CSV table of N, CA and C in Angstrom, one decimal:
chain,number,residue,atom,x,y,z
A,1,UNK,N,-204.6,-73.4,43.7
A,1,UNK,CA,-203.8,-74.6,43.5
A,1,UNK,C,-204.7,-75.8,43.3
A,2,UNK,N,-205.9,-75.8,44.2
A,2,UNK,CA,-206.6,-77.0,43.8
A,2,UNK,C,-207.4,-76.7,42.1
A,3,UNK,N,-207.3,-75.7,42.0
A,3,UNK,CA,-207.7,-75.4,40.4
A,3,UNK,C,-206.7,-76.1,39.2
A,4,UNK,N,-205.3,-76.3,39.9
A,4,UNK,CA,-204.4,-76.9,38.9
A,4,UNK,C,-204.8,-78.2,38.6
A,5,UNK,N,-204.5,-78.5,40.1
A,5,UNK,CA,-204.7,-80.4,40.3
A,5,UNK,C,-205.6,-81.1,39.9
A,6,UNK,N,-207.0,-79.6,40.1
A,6,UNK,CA,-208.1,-80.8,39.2
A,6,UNK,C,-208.5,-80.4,37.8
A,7,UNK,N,-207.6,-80.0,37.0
A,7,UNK,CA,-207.3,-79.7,35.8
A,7,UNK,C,-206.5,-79.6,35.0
A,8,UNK,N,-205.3,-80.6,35.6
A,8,UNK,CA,-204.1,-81.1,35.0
A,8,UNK,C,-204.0,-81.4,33.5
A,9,UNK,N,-204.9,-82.5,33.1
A,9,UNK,CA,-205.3,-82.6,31.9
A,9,UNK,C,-205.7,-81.5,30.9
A,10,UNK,N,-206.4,-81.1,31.4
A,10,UNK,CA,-207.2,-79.6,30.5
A,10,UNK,C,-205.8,-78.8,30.2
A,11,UNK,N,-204.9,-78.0,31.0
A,11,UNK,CA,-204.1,-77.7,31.1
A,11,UNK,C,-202.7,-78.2,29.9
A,12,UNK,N,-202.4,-79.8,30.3
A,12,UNK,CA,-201.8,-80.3,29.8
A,12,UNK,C,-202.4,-80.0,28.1
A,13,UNK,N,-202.9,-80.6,27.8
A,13,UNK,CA,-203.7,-80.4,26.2
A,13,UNK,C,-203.5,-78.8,26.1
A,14,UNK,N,-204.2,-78.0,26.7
A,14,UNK,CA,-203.9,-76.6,26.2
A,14,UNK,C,-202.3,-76.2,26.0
A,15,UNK,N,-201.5,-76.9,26.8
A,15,UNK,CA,-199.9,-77.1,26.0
A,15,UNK,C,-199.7,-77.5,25.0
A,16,UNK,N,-200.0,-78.9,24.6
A,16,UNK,CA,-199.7,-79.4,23.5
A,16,UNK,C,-199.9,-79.0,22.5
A,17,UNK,N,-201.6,-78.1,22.7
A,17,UNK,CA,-201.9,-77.7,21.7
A,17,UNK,C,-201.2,-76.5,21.1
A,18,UNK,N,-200.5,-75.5,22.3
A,18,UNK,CA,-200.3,-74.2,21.3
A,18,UNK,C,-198.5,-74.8,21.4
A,19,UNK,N,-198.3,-75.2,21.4
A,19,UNK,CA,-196.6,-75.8,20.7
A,19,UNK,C,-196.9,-76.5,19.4
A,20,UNK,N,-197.8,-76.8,19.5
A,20,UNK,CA,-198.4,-77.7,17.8
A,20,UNK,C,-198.7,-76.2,16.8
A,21,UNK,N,-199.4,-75.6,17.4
A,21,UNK,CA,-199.8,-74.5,16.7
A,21,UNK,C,-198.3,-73.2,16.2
A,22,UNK,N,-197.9,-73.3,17.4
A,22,UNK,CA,-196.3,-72.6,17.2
A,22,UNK,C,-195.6,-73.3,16.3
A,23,UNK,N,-195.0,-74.8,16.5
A,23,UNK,CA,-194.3,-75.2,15.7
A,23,UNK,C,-194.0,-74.4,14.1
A,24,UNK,N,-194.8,-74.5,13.3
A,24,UNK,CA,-194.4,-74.4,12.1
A,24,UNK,C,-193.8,-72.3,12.1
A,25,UNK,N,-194.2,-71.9,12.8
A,25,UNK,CA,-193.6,-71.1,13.1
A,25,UNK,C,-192.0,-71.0,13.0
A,26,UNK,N,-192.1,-71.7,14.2
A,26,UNK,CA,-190.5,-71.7,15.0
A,26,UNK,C,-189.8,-72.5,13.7
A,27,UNK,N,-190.1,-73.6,13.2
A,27,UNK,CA,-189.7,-73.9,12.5
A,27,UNK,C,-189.3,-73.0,10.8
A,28,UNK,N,-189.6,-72.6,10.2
A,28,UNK,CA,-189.7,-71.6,9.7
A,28,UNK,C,-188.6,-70.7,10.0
A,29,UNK,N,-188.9,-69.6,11.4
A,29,UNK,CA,-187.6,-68.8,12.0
A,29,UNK,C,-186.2,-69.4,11.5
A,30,UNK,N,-186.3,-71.2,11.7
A,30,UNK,CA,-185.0,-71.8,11.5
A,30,UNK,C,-184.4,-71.9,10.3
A,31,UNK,N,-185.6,-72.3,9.5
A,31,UNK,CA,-185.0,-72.6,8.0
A,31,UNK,C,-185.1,-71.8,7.2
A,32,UNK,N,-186.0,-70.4,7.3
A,32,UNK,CA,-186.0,-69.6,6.3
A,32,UNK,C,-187.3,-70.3,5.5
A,33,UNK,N,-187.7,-69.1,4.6
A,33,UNK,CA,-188.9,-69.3,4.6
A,33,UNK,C,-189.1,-70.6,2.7
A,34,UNK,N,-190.3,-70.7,2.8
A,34,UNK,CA,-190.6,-71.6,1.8
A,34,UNK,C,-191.5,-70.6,0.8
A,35,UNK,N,-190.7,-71.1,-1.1
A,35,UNK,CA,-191.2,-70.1,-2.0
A,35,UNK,C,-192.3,-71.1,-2.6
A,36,UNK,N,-192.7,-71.2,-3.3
A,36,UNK,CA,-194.0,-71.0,-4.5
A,36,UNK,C,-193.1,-70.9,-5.6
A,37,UNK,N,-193.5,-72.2,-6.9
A,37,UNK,CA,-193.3,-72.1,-7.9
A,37,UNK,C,-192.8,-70.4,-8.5
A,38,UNK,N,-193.6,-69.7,-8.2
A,38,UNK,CA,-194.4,-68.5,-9.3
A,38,UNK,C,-193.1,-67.9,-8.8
A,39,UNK,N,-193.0,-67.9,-6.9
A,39,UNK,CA,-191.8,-67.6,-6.4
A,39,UNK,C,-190.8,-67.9,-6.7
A,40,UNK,N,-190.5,-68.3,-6.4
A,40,UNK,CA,-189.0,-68.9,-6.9
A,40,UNK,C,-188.6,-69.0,-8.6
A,41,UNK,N,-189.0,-68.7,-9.2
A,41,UNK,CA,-189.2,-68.2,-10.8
A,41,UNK,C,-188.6,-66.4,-10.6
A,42,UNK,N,-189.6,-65.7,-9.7
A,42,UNK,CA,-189.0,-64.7,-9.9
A,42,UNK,C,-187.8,-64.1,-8.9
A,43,UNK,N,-187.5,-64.8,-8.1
A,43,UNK,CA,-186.6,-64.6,-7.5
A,43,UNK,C,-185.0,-65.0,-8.5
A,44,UNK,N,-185.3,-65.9,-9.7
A,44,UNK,CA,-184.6,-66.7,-10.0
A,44,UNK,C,-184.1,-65.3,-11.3
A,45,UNK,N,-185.3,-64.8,-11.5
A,45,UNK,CA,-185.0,-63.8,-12.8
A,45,UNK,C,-184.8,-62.4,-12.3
A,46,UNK,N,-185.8,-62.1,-11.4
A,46,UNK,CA,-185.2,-60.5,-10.7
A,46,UNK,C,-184.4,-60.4,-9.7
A,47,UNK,N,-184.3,-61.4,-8.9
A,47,UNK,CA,-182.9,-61.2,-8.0
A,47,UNK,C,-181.2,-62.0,-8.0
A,48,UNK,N,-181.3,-62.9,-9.2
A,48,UNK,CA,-180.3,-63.3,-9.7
A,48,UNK,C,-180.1,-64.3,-8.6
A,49,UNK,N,-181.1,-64.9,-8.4
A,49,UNK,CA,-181.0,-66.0,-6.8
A,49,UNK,C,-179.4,-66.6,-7.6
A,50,UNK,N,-179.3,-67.7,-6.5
A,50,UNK,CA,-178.4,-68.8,-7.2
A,50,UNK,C,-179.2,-70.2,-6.7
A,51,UNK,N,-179.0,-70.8,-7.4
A,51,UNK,CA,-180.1,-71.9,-7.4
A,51,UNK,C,-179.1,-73.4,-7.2
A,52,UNK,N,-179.5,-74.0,-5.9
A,52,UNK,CA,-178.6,-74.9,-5.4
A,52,UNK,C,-179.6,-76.3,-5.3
A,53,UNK,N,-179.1,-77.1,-6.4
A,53,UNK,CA,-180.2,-78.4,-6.2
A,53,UNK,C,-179.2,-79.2,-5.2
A,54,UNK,N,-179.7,-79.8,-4.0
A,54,UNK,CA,-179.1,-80.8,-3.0
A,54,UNK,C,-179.1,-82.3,-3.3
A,55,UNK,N,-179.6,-82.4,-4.3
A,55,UNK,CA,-179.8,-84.5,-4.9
A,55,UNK,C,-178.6,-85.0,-5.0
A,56,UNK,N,-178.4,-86.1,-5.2
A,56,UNK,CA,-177.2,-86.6,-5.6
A,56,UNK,C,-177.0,-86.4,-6.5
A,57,UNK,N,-175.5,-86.2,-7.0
A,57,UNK,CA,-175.3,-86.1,-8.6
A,57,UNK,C,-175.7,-87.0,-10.0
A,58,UNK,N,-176.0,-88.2,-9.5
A,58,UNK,CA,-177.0,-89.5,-10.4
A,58,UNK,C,-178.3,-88.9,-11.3
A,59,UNK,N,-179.2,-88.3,-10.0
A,59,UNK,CA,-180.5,-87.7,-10.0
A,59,UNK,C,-179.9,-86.4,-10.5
A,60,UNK,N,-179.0,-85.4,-10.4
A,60,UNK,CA,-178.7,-84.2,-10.6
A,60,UNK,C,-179.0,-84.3,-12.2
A,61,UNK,N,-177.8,-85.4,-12.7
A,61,UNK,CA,-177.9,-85.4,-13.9
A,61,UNK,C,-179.1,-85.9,-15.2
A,62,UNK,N,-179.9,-86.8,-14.0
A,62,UNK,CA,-180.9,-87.1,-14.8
A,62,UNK,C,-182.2,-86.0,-15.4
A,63,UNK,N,-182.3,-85.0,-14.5
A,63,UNK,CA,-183.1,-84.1,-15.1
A,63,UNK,C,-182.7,-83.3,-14.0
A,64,UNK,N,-183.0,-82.1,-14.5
A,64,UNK,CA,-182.6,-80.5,-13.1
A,64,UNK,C,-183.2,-79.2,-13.9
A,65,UNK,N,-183.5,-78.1,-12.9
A,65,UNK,CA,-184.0,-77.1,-13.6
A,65,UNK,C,-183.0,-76.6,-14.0
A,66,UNK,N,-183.3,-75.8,-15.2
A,66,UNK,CA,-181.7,-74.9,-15.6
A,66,UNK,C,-181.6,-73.6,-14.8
A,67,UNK,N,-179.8,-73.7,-14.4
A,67,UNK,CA,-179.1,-73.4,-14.3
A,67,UNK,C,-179.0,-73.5,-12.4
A,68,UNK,N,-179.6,-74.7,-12.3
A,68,UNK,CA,-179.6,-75.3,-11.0
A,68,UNK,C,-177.9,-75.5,-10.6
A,69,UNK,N,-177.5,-75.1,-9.8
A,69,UNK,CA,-176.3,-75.8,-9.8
A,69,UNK,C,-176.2,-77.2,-8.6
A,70,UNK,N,-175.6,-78.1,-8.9
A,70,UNK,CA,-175.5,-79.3,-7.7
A,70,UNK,C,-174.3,-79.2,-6.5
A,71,UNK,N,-174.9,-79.0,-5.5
A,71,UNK,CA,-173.9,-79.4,-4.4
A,71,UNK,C,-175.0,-79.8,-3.7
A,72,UNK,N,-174.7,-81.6,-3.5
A,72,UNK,CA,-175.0,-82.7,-2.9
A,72,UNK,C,-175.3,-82.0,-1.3
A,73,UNK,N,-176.4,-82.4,-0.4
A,73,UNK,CA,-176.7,-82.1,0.8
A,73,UNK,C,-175.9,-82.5,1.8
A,74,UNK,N,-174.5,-83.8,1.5
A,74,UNK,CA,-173.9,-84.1,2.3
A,74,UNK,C,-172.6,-83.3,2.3
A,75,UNK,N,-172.4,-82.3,1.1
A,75,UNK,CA,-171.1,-81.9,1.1
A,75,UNK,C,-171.0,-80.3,0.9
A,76,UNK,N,-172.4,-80.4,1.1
A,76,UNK,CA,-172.6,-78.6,1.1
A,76,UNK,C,-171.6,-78.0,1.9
A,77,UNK,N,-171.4,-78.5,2.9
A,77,UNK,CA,-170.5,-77.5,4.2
A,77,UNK,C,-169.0,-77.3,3.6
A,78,UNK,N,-169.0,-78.3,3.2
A,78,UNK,CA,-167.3,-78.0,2.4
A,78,UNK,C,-167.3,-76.9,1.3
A,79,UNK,N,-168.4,-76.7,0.8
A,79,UNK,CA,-168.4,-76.0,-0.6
A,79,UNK,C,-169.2,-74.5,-0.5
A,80,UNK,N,-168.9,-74.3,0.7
A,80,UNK,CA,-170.1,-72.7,0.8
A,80,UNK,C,-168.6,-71.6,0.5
A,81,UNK,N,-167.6,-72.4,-0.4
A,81,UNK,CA,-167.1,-70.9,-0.6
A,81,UNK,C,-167.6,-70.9,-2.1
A,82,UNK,N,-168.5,-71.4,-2.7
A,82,UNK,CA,-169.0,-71.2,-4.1
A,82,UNK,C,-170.1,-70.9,-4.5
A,83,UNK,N,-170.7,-70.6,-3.1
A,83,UNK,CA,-172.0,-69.8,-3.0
A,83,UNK,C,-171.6,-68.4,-3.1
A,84,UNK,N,-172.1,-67.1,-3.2
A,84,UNK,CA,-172.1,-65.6,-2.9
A,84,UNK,C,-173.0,-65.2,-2.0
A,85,UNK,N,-172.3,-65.1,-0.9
A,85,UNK,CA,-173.3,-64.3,0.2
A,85,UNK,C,-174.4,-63.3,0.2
A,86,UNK,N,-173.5,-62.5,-1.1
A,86,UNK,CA,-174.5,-61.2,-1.2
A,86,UNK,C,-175.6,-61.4,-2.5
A,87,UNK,N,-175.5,-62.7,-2.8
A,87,UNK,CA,-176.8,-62.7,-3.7
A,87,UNK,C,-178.0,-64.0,-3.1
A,88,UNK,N,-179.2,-63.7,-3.0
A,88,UNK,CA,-180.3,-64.8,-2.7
A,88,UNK,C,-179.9,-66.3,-3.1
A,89,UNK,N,-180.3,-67.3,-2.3
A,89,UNK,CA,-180.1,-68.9,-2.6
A,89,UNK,C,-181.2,-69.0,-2.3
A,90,UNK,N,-181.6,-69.9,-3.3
A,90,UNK,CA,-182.9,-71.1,-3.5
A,90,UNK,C,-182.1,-72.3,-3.4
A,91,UNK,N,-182.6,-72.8,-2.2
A,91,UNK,CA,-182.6,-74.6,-2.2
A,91,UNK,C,-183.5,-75.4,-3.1
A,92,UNK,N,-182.8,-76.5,-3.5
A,92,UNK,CA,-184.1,-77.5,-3.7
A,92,UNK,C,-183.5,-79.0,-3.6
A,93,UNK,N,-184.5,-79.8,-3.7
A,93,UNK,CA,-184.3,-81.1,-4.0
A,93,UNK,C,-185.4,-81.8,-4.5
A,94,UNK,N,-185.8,-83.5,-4.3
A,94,UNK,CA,-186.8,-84.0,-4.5
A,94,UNK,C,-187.8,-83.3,-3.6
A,95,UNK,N,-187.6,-83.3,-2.5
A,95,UNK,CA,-189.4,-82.6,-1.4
A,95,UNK,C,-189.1,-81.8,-1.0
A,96,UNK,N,-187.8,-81.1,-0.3
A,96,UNK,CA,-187.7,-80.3,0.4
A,96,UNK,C,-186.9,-80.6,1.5
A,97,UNK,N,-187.0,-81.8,2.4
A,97,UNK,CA,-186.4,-82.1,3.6
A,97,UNK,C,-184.6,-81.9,3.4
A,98,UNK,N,-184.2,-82.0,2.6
A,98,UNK,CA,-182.8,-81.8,2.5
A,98,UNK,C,-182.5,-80.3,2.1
A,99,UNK,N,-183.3,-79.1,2.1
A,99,UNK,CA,-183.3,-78.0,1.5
A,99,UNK,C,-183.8,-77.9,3.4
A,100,UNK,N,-184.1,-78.0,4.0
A,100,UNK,CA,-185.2,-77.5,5.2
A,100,UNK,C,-183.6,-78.1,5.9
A,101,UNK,N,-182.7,-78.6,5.5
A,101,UNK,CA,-181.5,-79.9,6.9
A,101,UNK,C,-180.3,-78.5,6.7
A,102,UNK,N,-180.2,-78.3,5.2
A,102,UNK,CA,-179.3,-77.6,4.6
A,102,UNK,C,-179.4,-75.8,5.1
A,103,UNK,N,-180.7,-75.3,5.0
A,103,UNK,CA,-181.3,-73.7,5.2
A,103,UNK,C,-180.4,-73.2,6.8
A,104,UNK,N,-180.4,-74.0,7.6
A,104,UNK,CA,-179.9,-73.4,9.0
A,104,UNK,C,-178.5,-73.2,8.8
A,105,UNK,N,-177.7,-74.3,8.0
A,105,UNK,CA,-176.2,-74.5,7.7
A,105,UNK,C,-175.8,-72.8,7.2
A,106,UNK,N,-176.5,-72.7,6.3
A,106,UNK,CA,-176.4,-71.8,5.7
A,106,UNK,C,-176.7,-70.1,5.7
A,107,UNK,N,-178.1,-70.3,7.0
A,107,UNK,CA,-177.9,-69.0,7.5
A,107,UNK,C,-177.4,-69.0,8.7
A,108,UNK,N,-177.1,-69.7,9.3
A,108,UNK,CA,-176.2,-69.5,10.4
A,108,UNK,C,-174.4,-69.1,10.4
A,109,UNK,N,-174.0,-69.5,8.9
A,109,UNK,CA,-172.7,-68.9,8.4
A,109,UNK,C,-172.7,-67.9,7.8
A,110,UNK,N,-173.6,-66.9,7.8
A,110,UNK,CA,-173.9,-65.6,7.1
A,110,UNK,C,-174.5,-65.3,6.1
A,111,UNK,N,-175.6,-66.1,5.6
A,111,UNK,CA,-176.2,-66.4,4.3
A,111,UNK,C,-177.5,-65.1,4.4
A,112,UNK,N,-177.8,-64.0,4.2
A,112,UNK,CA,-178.8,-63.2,4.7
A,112,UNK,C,-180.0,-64.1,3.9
A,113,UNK,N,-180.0,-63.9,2.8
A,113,UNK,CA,-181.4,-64.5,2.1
A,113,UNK,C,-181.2,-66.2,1.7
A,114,UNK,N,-182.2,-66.8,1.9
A,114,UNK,CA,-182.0,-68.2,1.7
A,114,UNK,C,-183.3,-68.9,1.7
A,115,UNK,N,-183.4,-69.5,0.9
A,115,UNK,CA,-185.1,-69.6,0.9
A,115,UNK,C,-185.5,-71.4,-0.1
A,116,UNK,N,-186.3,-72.1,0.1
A,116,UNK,CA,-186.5,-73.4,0.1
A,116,UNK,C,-187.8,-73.3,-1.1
A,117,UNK,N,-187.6,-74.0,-2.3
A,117,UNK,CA,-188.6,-74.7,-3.1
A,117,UNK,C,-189.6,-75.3,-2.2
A,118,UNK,N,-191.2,-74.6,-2.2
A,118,UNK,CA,-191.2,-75.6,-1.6
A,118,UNK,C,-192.0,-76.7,-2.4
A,119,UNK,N,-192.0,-78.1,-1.7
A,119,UNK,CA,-192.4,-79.1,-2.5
A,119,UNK,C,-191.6,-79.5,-3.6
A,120,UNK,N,-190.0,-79.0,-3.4
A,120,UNK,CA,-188.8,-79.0,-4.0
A,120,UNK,C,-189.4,-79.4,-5.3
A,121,UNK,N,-188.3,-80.3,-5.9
A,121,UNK,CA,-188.6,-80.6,-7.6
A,121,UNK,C,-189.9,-81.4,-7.6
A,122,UNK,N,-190.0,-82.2,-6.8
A,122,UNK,CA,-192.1,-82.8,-7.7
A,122,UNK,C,-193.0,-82.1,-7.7
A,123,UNK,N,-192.7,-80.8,-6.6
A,123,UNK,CA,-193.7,-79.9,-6.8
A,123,UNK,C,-193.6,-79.3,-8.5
A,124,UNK,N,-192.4,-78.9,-8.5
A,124,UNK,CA,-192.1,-78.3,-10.0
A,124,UNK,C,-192.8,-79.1,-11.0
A,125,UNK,N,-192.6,-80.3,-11.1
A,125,UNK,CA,-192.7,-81.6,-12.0
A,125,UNK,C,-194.1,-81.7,-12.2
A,126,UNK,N,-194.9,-81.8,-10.7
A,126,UNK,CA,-196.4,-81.6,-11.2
A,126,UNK,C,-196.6,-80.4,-11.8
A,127,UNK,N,-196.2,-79.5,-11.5
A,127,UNK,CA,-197.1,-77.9,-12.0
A,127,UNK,C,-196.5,-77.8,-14.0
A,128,UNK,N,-195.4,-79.1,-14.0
A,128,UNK,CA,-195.1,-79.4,-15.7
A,128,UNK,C,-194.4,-77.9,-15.6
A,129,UNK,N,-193.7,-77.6,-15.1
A,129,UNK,CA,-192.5,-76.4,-15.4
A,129,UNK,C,-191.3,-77.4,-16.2
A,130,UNK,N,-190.7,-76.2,-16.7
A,130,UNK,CA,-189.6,-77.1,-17.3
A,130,UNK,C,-188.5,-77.7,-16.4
A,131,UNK,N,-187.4,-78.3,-17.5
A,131,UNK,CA,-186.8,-78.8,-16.8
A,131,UNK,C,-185.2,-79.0,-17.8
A,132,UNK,N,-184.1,-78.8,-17.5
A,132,UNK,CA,-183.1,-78.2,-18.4
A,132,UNK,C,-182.8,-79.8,-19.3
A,133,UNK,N,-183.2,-80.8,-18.5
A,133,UNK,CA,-182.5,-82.2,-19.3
A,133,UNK,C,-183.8,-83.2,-18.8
């Protein structure tokens, strides 16, 4: 006991630290996991993902990958009957955080495969992939 008390601190930090270390784990378990350009290319051609950009329709229309389809991150919940359960979903957006808000919605309603751009569209944009418009 006196081993705790005079090593509260040490203790404490050894928490912090491995929750910091777990985090992106746990996180992860939640959202389903994050692709890679190269990824999400072939997910896009060999598993017939369906490909869900979350932007607003403004930005949707201003440039998007082809055959991205748009449902807005705020109205996705209304519209998961125009997704297909039994085929892969790629999220994306501008960075990802709306693809990472969206990922639990969706596997939590029965979505088996579901998987996040990661570094959504600027990742794309740097690496100069195309882009349908």
């Amino acid at each position: 006991m006196d081993f705790l008390l005079d090593n509260i601190l040490l203790i404490a930090i050894i928490l912090v630290c491995s929750v910091s270390l777990a985090w992106p784990m746990i996180q992860r378990r939640r959202t389903g996991p994050e692709v890679d350009n190269s990824s999400a290319t072939e997910l896009i051609n060999r598993k017939n993902a369906q490909i869900i950009d979350l932007r607003d329709p403004k930005d949707f229309k201003k440039e998007a990958i082809a055959n991205f389809v748009n449902i807005p991150a705020d109205r996705i919940q209304n519209e998961l009957g125009k997704i297909d359960k039994a085929r892969p979903v790629l999220l994306g957006d501008d960075d990802g955080r709306r693809a990472r808000m969206a990922s639990p919605l969706l596997r939590g309603t029965g979505f088996k495969e579901v998987y996040i751009l990661a570094g959504g569209l600027n990742a794309w944009r740097m690496a100069k992939l195309p882009f349908a418009r």
